[in-house]
Coordinates of N, CA and C in Angstrom, one line a residue:
Chain A
A1 N 13.9 -7.7 -10.9 CA 13.1 -7.1 -9.9 C 11.8 -6.5 -10.4
Q2 N 10.8 -6.6 -9.7 CA 9.5 -6.1 -10.2 C 9.4 -4.6 -9.9
S3 N 8.7 -3.9 -10.8 CA 8.4 -2.5 -10.5 C 7.2 -2.0 -11.3
V4 N 6.6 -0.9 -10.9 CA 5.5 -0.3 -11.6 C 5.8 1.1 -11.9
T5 N 5.4 1.6 -13.0 CA 5.5 3.0 -13.3 C 4.1 3.6 -13.6
Q6 N 3.8 4.6 -12.9 CA 2.5 5.3 -13.1 C 2.8 6.6 -13.8
L7 N 2.3 6.8 -15.0 CA 2.5 8.0 -15.8 C 1.6 9.1 -15.3
G8 N 2.1 10.2 -14.9 CA 1.3 11.3 -14.5 C 1.1 11.2 -13.0
S9 N 1.7 12.2 -12.3 CA 1.6 12.2 -10.8 C 0.2 12.9 -10.5
H10 N -0.3 13.6 -11.4 CA -1.6 14.3 -11.1 C -2.4 14.4 -12.4
V11 N -3.6 13.9 -12.3 CA -4.6 13.9 -13.4 C -5.8 14.6 -13.0
S12 N -6.3 15.6 -13.8 CA -7.5 16.3 -13.6 C -8.5 16.0 -14.7
V13 N -9.7 15.7 -14.3 CA -10.8 15.4 -15.2 C -12.0 16.2 -14.8
S14 N -12.9 16.5 -15.7 CA -14.2 17.1 -15.3 C -15.2 16.0 -14.9
E15 N -16.1 16.4 -14.0 CA -17.1 15.5 -13.6 C -17.9 15.0 -14.8
G16 N -18.0 13.7 -14.8 CA -18.7 13.0 -16.0 C -17.8 12.6 -17.1
A17 N -16.6 13.0 -17.0 CA -15.6 12.7 -18.1 C -14.9 11.3 -17.8
L18 N -14.3 10.8 -18.8 CA -13.6 9.5 -18.7 C -12.4 9.7 -17.8
V19 N -12.2 8.7 -16.9 CA -11.0 8.7 -16.1 C -10.0 7.6 -16.7
L20 N -8.8 8.0 -16.9 CA -7.8 7.0 -17.4 C -6.5 7.3 -16.6
L21 N -6.1 6.3 -15.8 CA -4.9 6.4 -15.0 C -4.0 5.2 -15.5
R22 N -2.8 5.6 -15.8 CA -1.9 4.7 -16.5 C -0.9 4.0 -15.6
C23 N -0.7 2.7 -15.9 CA 0.3 1.9 -15.1 C 1.0 0.9 -16.0
N24 N 2.3 0.9 -16.0 CA 3.1 -0.1 -16.7 C 3.9 -0.8 -15.7
Y25 N 4.1 -2.1 -15.9 CA 4.8 -2.9 -15.0 C 6.0 -3.6 -15.6
S26 N 6.9 -4.0 -14.7 CA 8.1 -4.7 -15.1 C 8.2 -5.9 -14.2
S27 N 8.1 -7.1 -14.7 CA 8.2 -8.2 -13.9 C 8.9 -9.4 -14.7
S28 N 9.7 -10.1 -14.0 CA 10.4 -11.2 -14.7 C 9.5 -12.5 -14.8
V29 N 8.4 -12.5 -14.0 CA 7.5 -13.6 -14.1 C 6.1 -13.1 -14.2
P30 N 5.1 -13.9 -14.6 CA 3.7 -13.4 -14.7 C 3.4 -12.8 -13.4
P31 N 2.9 -11.5 -13.4 CA 2.6 -10.8 -12.2 C 1.2 -10.9 -11.7
Y32 N 1.0 -10.5 -10.5 CA -0.3 -10.2 -10.0 C -0.3 -8.6 -9.9
L33 N -1.4 -8.0 -10.3 CA -1.4 -6.6 -10.4 C -2.6 -6.1 -9.6
F34 N -2.5 -4.9 -9.0 CA -3.5 -4.4 -8.1 C -3.6 -2.9 -8.3
W35 N -4.8 -2.4 -8.1 CA -5.0 -0.9 -8.0 C -5.6 -0.7 -6.6
Y36 N -5.0 0.2 -5.9 CA -5.5 0.6 -4.6 C -5.9 2.1 -4.6
V37 N -6.8 2.5 -3.8 CA -7.2 3.9 -3.7 C -7.0 4.4 -2.3
Q38 N -6.5 5.6 -2.2 CA -6.3 6.2 -0.8 C -7.1 7.6 -0.8
Y39 N -8.1 7.6 0.0 CA -8.8 8.9 0.2 C -8.1 9.7 1.2
P40 N -8.3 11.0 1.2 CA -7.5 11.9 2.1 C -7.6 11.4 3.6
N41 N -6.4 11.3 4.2 CA -6.3 11.0 5.6 C -6.8 9.6 5.9
Q42 N -6.8 8.7 4.9 CA -7.2 7.3 5.2 C -6.1 6.3 4.7
G43 N -6.4 5.1 5.0 CA -5.5 4.0 4.5 C -5.9 3.6 3.1
L44 N -5.2 2.6 2.6 CA -5.4 2.2 1.2 C -6.5 1.1 1.1
Q45 N -7.3 1.2 0.1 CA -8.4 0.3 -0.1 C -8.2 -0.4 -1.5
L46 N -8.5 -1.7 -1.6 CA -8.4 -2.3 -2.9 C -9.5 -1.9 -3.8
L47 N -9.1 -1.5 -5.0 CA -10.1 -1.3 -6.1 C -10.4 -2.5 -6.9
L48 N -9.3 -3.2 -7.3 CA -9.4 -4.4 -8.1 C -8.0 -5.0 -8.2
K49 N -8.1 -6.3 -8.7 CA -6.8 -7.0 -8.8 C -6.9 -7.9 -10.1
Y50 N -5.7 -8.1 -10.7 CA -5.6 -9.1 -11.8 C -4.8 -10.3 -11.4
T51 N -5.4 -11.5 -11.6 CA -4.8 -12.7 -11.2 C -4.7 -13.7 -12.3
S52 N -4.8 -13.3 -13.5 CA -4.7 -14.1 -14.8 C -6.0 -14.8 -15.2
A53 N -7.0 -14.7 -14.4 CA -8.3 -15.3 -14.7 C -9.0 -14.6 -15.9
A54 N -8.9 -13.3 -16.0 CA -9.5 -12.6 -17.1 C -8.7 -11.3 -17.3
T55 N -8.5 -10.9 -18.5 CA -7.7 -9.7 -18.7 C -8.4 -8.4 -18.4
L56 N -9.7 -8.4 -18.5 CA -10.5 -7.2 -18.1 C -11.1 -7.5 -16.7
V57 N -10.7 -6.6 -15.8 CA -11.0 -6.8 -14.4 C -11.9 -5.7 -14.0
K58 N -13.1 -6.0 -13.3 CA -14.0 -5.0 -12.8 C -13.8 -4.9 -11.3
G59 N -13.8 -3.6 -10.9 CA -13.6 -3.4 -9.4 C -14.8 -2.6 -8.8
I60 N -14.5 -2.0 -7.7 CA -15.6 -1.3 -7.0 C -15.7 0.1 -7.6
N61 N -16.9 0.7 -7.3 CA -17.2 2.1 -7.7 C -17.1 2.3 -9.2
G62 N -17.3 1.3 -10.0 CA -17.4 1.5 -11.4 C -16.0 1.5 -12.1
F63 N -15.0 1.2 -11.4 CA -13.6 1.2 -12.0 C -13.4 -0.2 -12.7
E64 N -12.6 -0.2 -13.7 CA -12.1 -1.4 -14.3 C -10.7 -1.2 -14.9
A65 N -10.0 -2.3 -15.1 CA -8.6 -2.2 -15.6 C -8.4 -3.4 -16.6
E66 N -7.6 -3.2 -17.6 CA -7.3 -4.2 -18.6 C -5.9 -4.5 -18.6
F67 N -5.6 -5.8 -18.4 CA -4.2 -6.3 -18.5 C -3.8 -6.6 -19.9
K68 N -2.7 -5.9 -20.4 CA -2.2 -6.1 -21.7 C -0.8 -6.5 -21.6
K69 N -0.6 -7.8 -21.8 CA 0.8 -8.3 -21.7 C 1.7 -7.7 -22.7
S70 N 1.2 -7.6 -24.0 CA 2.1 -7.0 -25.0 C 2.6 -5.6 -24.8
E71 N 1.8 -4.9 -24.0 CA 2.2 -3.5 -23.6 C 2.7 -3.4 -22.2
T72 N 2.7 -4.5 -21.5 CA 3.0 -4.5 -20.1 C 2.3 -3.4 -19.3
S73 N 1.0 -3.4 -19.6 CA 0.2 -2.3 -19.0 C -1.0 -2.8 -18.2
F74 N -1.5 -2.0 -17.3 CA -2.6 -2.3 -16.5 C -3.3 -1.0 -16.1
H75 N -3.9 -0.3 -17.2 CA -4.4 1.0 -17.0 C -5.8 0.9 -16.3
L76 N -6.1 1.9 -15.5 CA -7.4 2.0 -14.7 C -8.3 2.9 -15.4
T77 N -9.5 2.6 -15.6 CA -10.5 3.5 -16.3 C -11.8 3.5 -15.5
K78 N -12.5 4.6 -15.8 CA -13.9 4.7 -15.3 C -14.6 5.6 -16.3
P79 N -15.8 5.2 -16.8 CA -16.4 5.9 -17.9 C -16.8 7.4 -17.5
S80 N -17.2 7.5 -16.3 CA -17.8 8.8 -15.9 C -17.3 9.2 -14.5
A81 N -16.5 10.2 -14.3 CA -15.9 10.6 -13.0 C -17.0 11.2 -12.1
H82 N -16.9 10.9 -10.9 CA -17.7 11.5 -9.8 C -16.8 12.3 -8.9
M83 N -17.4 13.3 -8.3 CA -16.6 14.1 -7.3 C -16.0 13.3 -6.3
S84 N -16.7 12.2 -5.9 CA -16.2 11.3 -4.8 C -15.0 10.5 -5.2
D85 N -14.6 10.5 -6.5 CA -13.5 9.7 -7.0 C -12.2 10.5 -6.7
A86 N -12.2 11.7 -6.3 CA -11.0 12.4 -6.1 C -10.2 11.8 -4.9
A87 N -9.0 11.3 -5.3 CA -8.2 10.5 -4.3 C -6.8 10.3 -4.9
E88 N -6.0 9.6 -4.2 CA -4.7 9.1 -4.7 C -4.9 7.7 -5.1
Y89 N -4.4 7.3 -6.3 CA -4.5 5.9 -6.8 C -3.1 5.3 -7.0
F90 N -3.0 4.1 -6.5 CA -1.7 3.4 -6.6 C -1.9 2.1 -7.3
C91 N -1.0 1.9 -8.3 CA -0.8 0.6 -8.9 C 0.2 -0.2 -8.2
A92 N 0.0 -1.5 -8.1 CA 1.0 -2.3 -7.4 C 1.2 -3.6 -8.1
V93 N 2.4 -4.2 -7.9 CA 2.7 -5.5 -8.6 C 3.3 -6.4 -7.6
R94 N 3.0 -7.7 -7.9 CA 3.5 -8.8 -7.0 C 3.9 -9.9 -7.9
D95 N 5.1 -10.5 -7.7 CA 5.4 -11.7 -8.5 C 4.6 -12.9 -8.1
S96 N 4.4 -13.8 -9.0 CA 3.5 -14.9 -8.8 C 4.2 -16.1 -8.2
G97 N 5.5 -15.9 -7.9 CA 6.3 -17.0 -7.4 C 5.8 -17.4 -6.0
A98 N 6.0 -18.7 -5.6 CA 5.6 -19.1 -4.3 C 6.5 -18.4 -3.2
G99 N 5.8 -18.0 -2.2 CA 6.5 -17.3 -1.1 C 6.9 -15.9 -1.5
S100 N 6.3 -15.3 -2.5 CA 6.7 -13.9 -2.9 C 5.8 -13.0 -2.1
Y101 N 6.3 -12.4 -1.1 CA 5.5 -11.5 -0.2 C 5.6 -10.1 -0.6
Q102 N 6.5 -9.7 -1.5 CA 6.8 -8.3 -1.8 C 5.7 -7.7 -2.7
L103 N 5.0 -6.7 -2.2 CA 4.0 -6.0 -3.0 C 4.7 -4.6 -3.2
T104 N 5.0 -4.3 -4.5 CA 5.7 -3.1 -4.8 C 4.7 -2.1 -5.4
F105 N 4.7 -0.9 -4.9 CA 3.8 0.2 -5.3 C 4.4 1.1 -6.3
G106 N 3.6 1.7 -7.2 CA 4.0 2.8 -8.0 C 4.0 4.1 -7.1
K107 N 4.4 5.2 -7.7 CA 4.5 6.4 -7.0 C 3.1 7.1 -6.7
G108 N 2.1 6.6 -7.3 CA 0.8 7.2 -7.1 C 0.4 8.2 -8.1
T109 N -0.9 8.3 -8.4 CA -1.5 9.4 -9.2 C -2.6 10.0 -8.5
K110 N -2.5 11.3 -8.3 CA -3.6 12.1 -7.6 C -4.6 12.4 -8.7
L111 N -5.9 12.0 -8.4 CA -7.0 12.3 -9.3 C -7.8 13.5 -8.8
S112 N -7.9 14.5 -9.5 CA -8.8 15.6 -9.1 C -10.0 15.7 -10.1
V113 N -11.1 15.9 -9.5 CA -12.4 16.0 -10.4 C -12.9 17.4 -10.3
I114 N -13.1 18.0 -11.4 CA -13.5 19.4 -11.5 C -15.0 19.4 -11.7
P115 N -15.7 20.2 -10.9 CA -17.2 20.2 -11.1 C -17.6 20.8 -12.4
Chain B
D1 N -16.2 -3.4 14.0 CA -14.8 -3.7 14.4 C -13.8 -3.4 13.3
T2 N -12.8 -2.6 13.6 CA -11.8 -2.3 12.6 C -10.9 -3.5 12.3
A3 N -10.7 -3.8 11.0 CA -9.9 -5.0 10.7 C -8.5 -4.9 11.0
V4 N -7.9 -3.8 10.7 CA -6.5 -3.5 11.0 C -6.5 -2.1 11.7
S5 N -6.1 -2.2 13.0 CA -6.1 -0.9 13.7 C -4.7 -0.6 14.2
Q6 N -4.4 0.7 14.1 CA -3.1 1.2 14.5 C -3.3 2.3 15.6
T7 N -2.4 2.3 16.5 CA -2.4 3.4 17.5 C -1.0 3.8 17.8
P8 N -0.7 5.1 18.0 CA -1.7 6.2 17.8 C -1.9 6.6 16.4
K9 N -3.0 7.4 16.1 CA -3.2 7.9 14.8 C -2.3 9.1 14.5
Y10 N -2.0 9.9 15.5 CA -1.1 11.0 15.3 C -0.1 11.0 16.5
L11 N 1.1 11.3 16.1 CA 2.2 11.3 17.1 C 3.2 12.4 16.8
V12 N 3.3 13.4 17.7 CA 4.2 14.5 17.5 C 5.2 14.4 18.7
T13 N 6.5 14.4 18.3 CA 7.5 14.2 19.3 C 8.8 15.0 18.9
Q14 N 9.7 15.1 19.8 CA 11.0 15.8 19.6 C 12.0 14.8 19.0
M15 N 13.0 15.4 18.3 CA 14.1 14.7 17.8 C 14.8 14.0 19.0
G16 N 15.3 12.8 18.8 CA 16.0 12.1 19.8 C 15.2 11.2 20.7
N17 N 13.9 11.4 20.7 CA 13.0 10.6 21.5 C 12.8 9.2 20.9
D18 N 12.3 8.3 21.7 CA 12.0 6.9 21.3 C 10.4 6.8 21.3
K19 N 9.9 6.2 20.3 CA 8.4 6.1 20.2 C 8.0 4.7 19.6
S20 N 6.8 4.3 19.9 CA 6.3 3.0 19.4 C 4.9 3.3 18.7
I21 N 4.7 2.5 17.7 CA 3.4 2.5 17.0 C 2.9 1.0 17.1
K22 N 1.6 0.8 17.5 CA 1.1 -0.5 17.6 C 0.1 -0.8 16.5
C23 N 0.1 -2.1 16.2 CA -0.8 -2.6 15.1 C -1.4 -3.9 15.5
E24 N -2.7 -4.0 15.3 CA -3.4 -5.2 15.6 C -4.4 -5.5 14.4
Q25 N -4.5 -6.8 14.1 CA -5.5 -7.2 13.0 C -6.3 -8.3 13.6
N26 N -7.6 -8.2 13.2 CA -8.6 -9.3 13.7 C -9.1 -10.1 12.6
L27 N -8.3 -10.2 11.5 CA -8.8 -10.9 10.3 C -8.3 -12.4 10.3
G28 N -7.5 -12.7 11.3 CA -6.9 -14.1 11.3 C -5.8 -14.3 10.3
H29 N -5.3 -13.2 9.7 CA -4.2 -13.3 8.7 C -2.9 -13.7 9.4
D30 N -2.0 -14.3 8.5 CA -0.8 -14.8 9.1 C 0.4 -13.9 8.7
T31 N 0.2 -12.9 8.0 CA 1.3 -12.0 7.6 C 1.0 -10.6 7.8
M32 N 1.9 -9.8 8.4 CA 1.7 -8.4 8.7 C 2.9 -7.6 8.1
Y33 N 2.6 -6.3 7.9 CA 3.6 -5.5 7.2 C 3.6 -4.1 7.8
W34 N 4.8 -3.4 7.7 CA 4.9 -2.0 7.9 C 5.3 -1.3 6.6
Y35 N 4.6 -0.3 6.2 CA 5.0 0.5 5.1 C 5.2 2.0 5.6
K36 N 6.1 2.7 4.9 CA 6.3 4.1 5.2 C 5.8 4.9 4.0
Q37 N 5.0 5.9 4.2 CA 4.6 6.8 3.1 C 5.1 8.2 3.4
D38 N 6.0 8.7 2.5 CA 6.6 10.0 2.7 C 5.7 11.1 2.2
S39 N 6.2 12.3 2.3 CA 5.4 13.5 2.0 C 5.0 13.6 0.6
K40 N 5.6 12.8 -0.3 CA 5.2 12.8 -1.7 C 4.3 11.6 -2.0
K41 N 3.9 10.9 -1.0 CA 2.9 9.8 -1.0 C 3.5 8.5 -1.5
F42 N 4.9 8.5 -1.6 CA 5.5 7.3 -2.0 C 5.5 6.2 -0.9
L43 N 5.0 5.0 -1.3 CA 4.9 3.9 -0.3 C 6.1 3.0 -0.4
K44 N 6.7 2.7 0.7 CA 7.8 1.8 0.7 C 7.7 0.8 1.8
I45 N 7.9 -0.5 1.5 CA 7.8 -1.5 2.5 C 9.0 -1.4 3.4
M46 N 8.8 -1.6 4.7 CA 9.9 -1.6 5.7 C 10.1 -3.1 6.1
F47 N 9.1 -3.7 6.7 CA 9.2 -5.0 7.3 C 8.0 -5.8 6.9
S48 N 8.2 -7.2 7.0 CA 7.0 -8.1 6.9 C 7.3 -9.3 7.8
Y49 N 6.3 -9.7 8.5 CA 6.3 -10.9 9.4 C 5.3 -11.9 8.9
N50 N 5.7 -13.1 8.8 CA 4.8 -14.2 8.5 C 4.9 -15.2 9.7
N51 N 3.7 -15.4 10.4 CA 3.7 -16.2 11.5 C 4.8 -15.9 12.5
K52 N 4.9 -14.6 12.8 CA 5.9 -14.1 13.8 C 7.3 -14.2 13.3
E53 N 7.6 -14.6 12.1 CA 8.9 -14.7 11.6 C 9.2 -13.6 10.6
L54 N 10.3 -12.9 10.8 CA 10.7 -11.8 9.9 C 11.0 -12.3 8.5
I55 N 10.3 -11.8 7.5 CA 10.6 -12.3 6.1 C 11.0 -11.2 5.2
I56 N 10.7 -10.0 5.5 CA 11.1 -8.9 4.7 C 11.7 -7.9 5.6
N57 N 12.9 -7.5 5.3 CA 13.6 -6.5 6.2 C 14.4 -5.6 5.2
E58 N 13.7 -4.5 4.7 CA 14.3 -3.7 3.7 C 15.3 -2.8 4.3
T59 N 16.0 -2.0 3.5 CA 17.1 -1.2 4.0 C 16.5 -0.1 4.8
V60 N 16.4 -0.3 6.1 CA 15.8 0.6 7.0 C 16.9 0.8 8.2
P61 N 17.1 2.0 8.6 CA 18.0 2.2 9.8 C 17.7 1.3 10.9
N62 N 18.7 0.8 11.6 CA 18.5 -0.1 12.7 C 17.9 0.5 13.9
R63 N 17.6 1.8 13.8 CA 16.8 2.5 14.8 C 15.4 2.0 14.8
F64 N 15.0 1.4 13.7 CA 13.6 0.9 13.6 C 13.6 -0.6 13.9
S65 N 12.8 -1.0 14.9 CA 12.8 -2.4 15.3 C 11.4 -2.8 15.4
P66 N 11.0 -3.8 14.5 CA 9.7 -4.4 14.6 C 9.6 -5.5 15.6
K67 N 8.4 -5.7 16.2 CA 8.3 -6.8 17.1 C 6.9 -7.4 16.9
S68 N 6.8 -8.7 16.8 CA 5.6 -9.4 16.6 C 5.4 -10.4 17.7
P69 N 4.6 -10.0 18.7 CA 4.4 -10.9 19.8 C 3.5 -12.1 19.5
D70 N 2.7 -11.9 18.5 CA 1.8 -13.0 18.0 C 1.4 -12.6 16.6
K71 N 0.6 -13.6 16.0 CA 0.3 -13.3 14.6 C -0.6 -12.1 14.4
A72 N -1.3 -11.7 15.4 CA -2.3 -10.6 15.3 C -1.7 -9.3 15.6
H73 N -0.5 -9.2 16.0 CA 0.1 -7.9 16.4 C 1.5 -7.7 15.8
L74 N 1.7 -6.5 15.3 CA 3.1 -6.1 14.8 C 3.3 -4.7 15.2
N75 N 4.3 -4.5 16.1 CA 4.5 -3.2 16.6 C 5.8 -2.7 16.0
L76 N 5.9 -1.3 16.0 CA 7.1 -0.7 15.4 C 7.7 0.2 16.4
H77 N 8.9 0.0 16.8 CA 9.6 0.9 17.8 C 10.7 1.6 17.1
I78 N 10.8 2.9 17.3 CA 11.8 3.8 16.7 C 12.6 4.5 17.7
N79 N 13.9 4.3 17.7 CA 14.8 4.9 18.6 C 15.4 6.2 18.0
S80 N 15.8 7.1 18.9 CA 16.5 8.3 18.5 C 15.9 8.9 17.2
L81 N 14.7 9.3 17.4 CA 13.9 9.9 16.2 C 14.7 11.0 15.5
E82 N 14.6 11.0 14.2 CA 15.2 12.1 13.4 C 14.1 12.8 12.6
L83 N 14.4 14.0 12.1 CA 13.5 14.8 11.3 C 12.9 14.0 10.1
G84 N 13.9 13.2 9.5 CA 13.5 12.5 8.3 C 12.6 11.3 8.6
D85 N 12.3 11.0 9.8 CA 11.4 9.9 10.1 C 10.0 10.4 10.0
S86 N 9.8 11.7 9.9 CA 8.4 12.2 9.8 C 7.7 11.6 8.5
A87 N 6.6 11.0 8.7 CA 5.9 10.3 7.6 C 4.6 9.7 8.2
V88 N 3.9 9.0 7.3 CA 2.8 8.3 7.7 C 3.2 6.8 7.6
Y89 N 3.0 6.1 8.7 CA 3.3 4.7 8.7 C 2.1 3.8 8.7
F90 N 2.0 2.9 7.7 CA 0.9 2.1 7.5 C 1.2 0.6 7.9
C91 N 0.3 0.1 8.7 CA 0.4 -1.4 9.0 C -0.6 -2.1 8.0
A92 N -0.3 -3.3 7.6 CA -1.2 -4.0 6.7 C -1.1 -5.5 7.1
S93 N -2.1 -6.3 6.6 CA -2.0 -7.7 6.8 C -2.5 -8.4 5.6
S94 N -2.2 -9.7 5.5 CA -2.7 -10.6 4.4 C -2.6 -12.0 4.8
Q95 N -3.3 -12.8 4.2 CA -3.3 -14.3 4.4 C -2.5 -14.9 3.3
E96 N -1.3 -15.4 3.6 CA -0.4 -15.9 2.6 C -0.5 -17.5 2.5
S97 N -0.6 -18.1 3.6 CA -0.6 -19.6 3.6 C -1.8 -20.1 2.8
G98 N -1.5 -21.0 1.9 CA -2.6 -21.7 1.1 C -3.1 -20.8 -0.1
H99 N -2.5 -19.7 -0.3 CA -2.9 -18.8 -1.4 C -1.8 -18.8 -2.5
S100 N -2.1 -18.3 -3.7 CA -1.2 -18.3 -4.8 C -0.3 -17.1 -4.8
G101 N -0.6 -16.1 -4.1 CA 0.2 -14.8 -4.2 C -0.7 -13.7 -4.6
A102 N -1.9 -13.9 -5.0 CA -2.8 -12.8 -5.4 C -3.5 -12.3 -4.2
N103 N -2.8 -12.3 -3.1 CA -3.5 -12.0 -1.8 C -3.5 -10.5 -1.6
V104 N -4.7 -10.1 -1.1 CA -4.9 -8.7 -0.9 C -4.4 -8.2 0.4
L105 N -3.7 -7.1 0.4 CA -3.3 -6.5 1.7 C -4.4 -5.7 2.2
T106 N -4.7 -5.8 3.5 CA -5.7 -4.9 4.1 C -4.9 -3.9 5.0
F107 N -5.1 -2.6 4.8 CA -4.3 -1.6 5.4 C -5.1 -1.0 6.6
G108 N -4.3 -0.6 7.6 CA -4.8 0.3 8.6 C -4.9 1.7 8.1
A109 N -5.4 2.6 9.0 CA -5.7 4.0 8.6 C -4.5 4.8 8.7
G110 N -3.4 4.3 9.2 CA -2.1 5.0 9.2 C -1.9 5.7 10.5
S111 N -0.6 5.9 10.8 CA -0.1 6.7 12.0 C 0.8 7.8 11.5
R112 N 0.4 9.0 11.7 CA 1.2 10.2 11.2 C 2.1 10.6 12.3
L113 N 3.4 10.4 12.0 CA 4.5 10.8 12.9 C 5.1 12.1 12.5
T114 N 5.2 13.0 13.4 CA 5.8 14.3 13.1 C 6.9 14.5 14.1
V115 N 8.1 14.6 13.6 CA 9.3 14.8 14.5 C 9.7 16.3 14.4
L116 N 9.8 16.9 15.5 CA 10.1 18.4 15.6 C 11.6 18.6 16.0

C-alpha cells in the first residue's frame, strides 16, 4: 500500500529564508508524487507534480521539489520565503498502475513565515 | 466560473439530522471524489465515482451515501448526523480516461459541517 510521511507538522521560517518541507513516500510501484497547498479556509491547489519525466520539478510561486528514488523522498523547497507562503502543505502519492484512482495524502505541514 | 463548486459552504446542524452537500464540476472530468478533512487537517478519501460508477468506497459509516446523477455531479448525503461528523468535506474531480495516472485533482473550496 502506498503512503507518504511528512516530517514536521509545523515549520517556521523567517521571511527571506529557505523553505524546506520534507516528504518521504512508500510505494510498491513507481509512484506519481504531488505537492498541494491549502491557504486558510480554501481548497487545495496543486503546487507541482512528479511524473518521472525529470527528477527536479518546478512548480508555481517559486517552489520546486526533487525526486530521490534512493532516499524515497520528494522534499519541497523554495529559496526565499514570502509572507504569502504561509499555508498548509500536503504531499500526496499515487501508484502508477492503470486504473489507480487512489491519491493518498500525508498529514500536512503548516508553514509559518515570520516577518 | 468556478471549476468545482460545493454547496453549502457552511452547514450547522443538530445531532440526528440528515443533511446533503452538493458538488458540481464544469471541467468535463470523468471522475469525482469526496474527501474528509478533520480538525487536525488530515485528509482522507471517502468515495470516488468514475463515469457515475462507484470505484472507491473507503471504510465510511453507511450513514454516508454518495449519489452521482451524472458525470458532472456528486452529492453526499449524511443520515443521523453525529458529533464526529464535524469536519470539512472536499469535493474534487479529475480526468482519468486516457491518462497515465499522473492526473491532477481539482478541489472545491470545501463545505464546513458543524454538528451540535
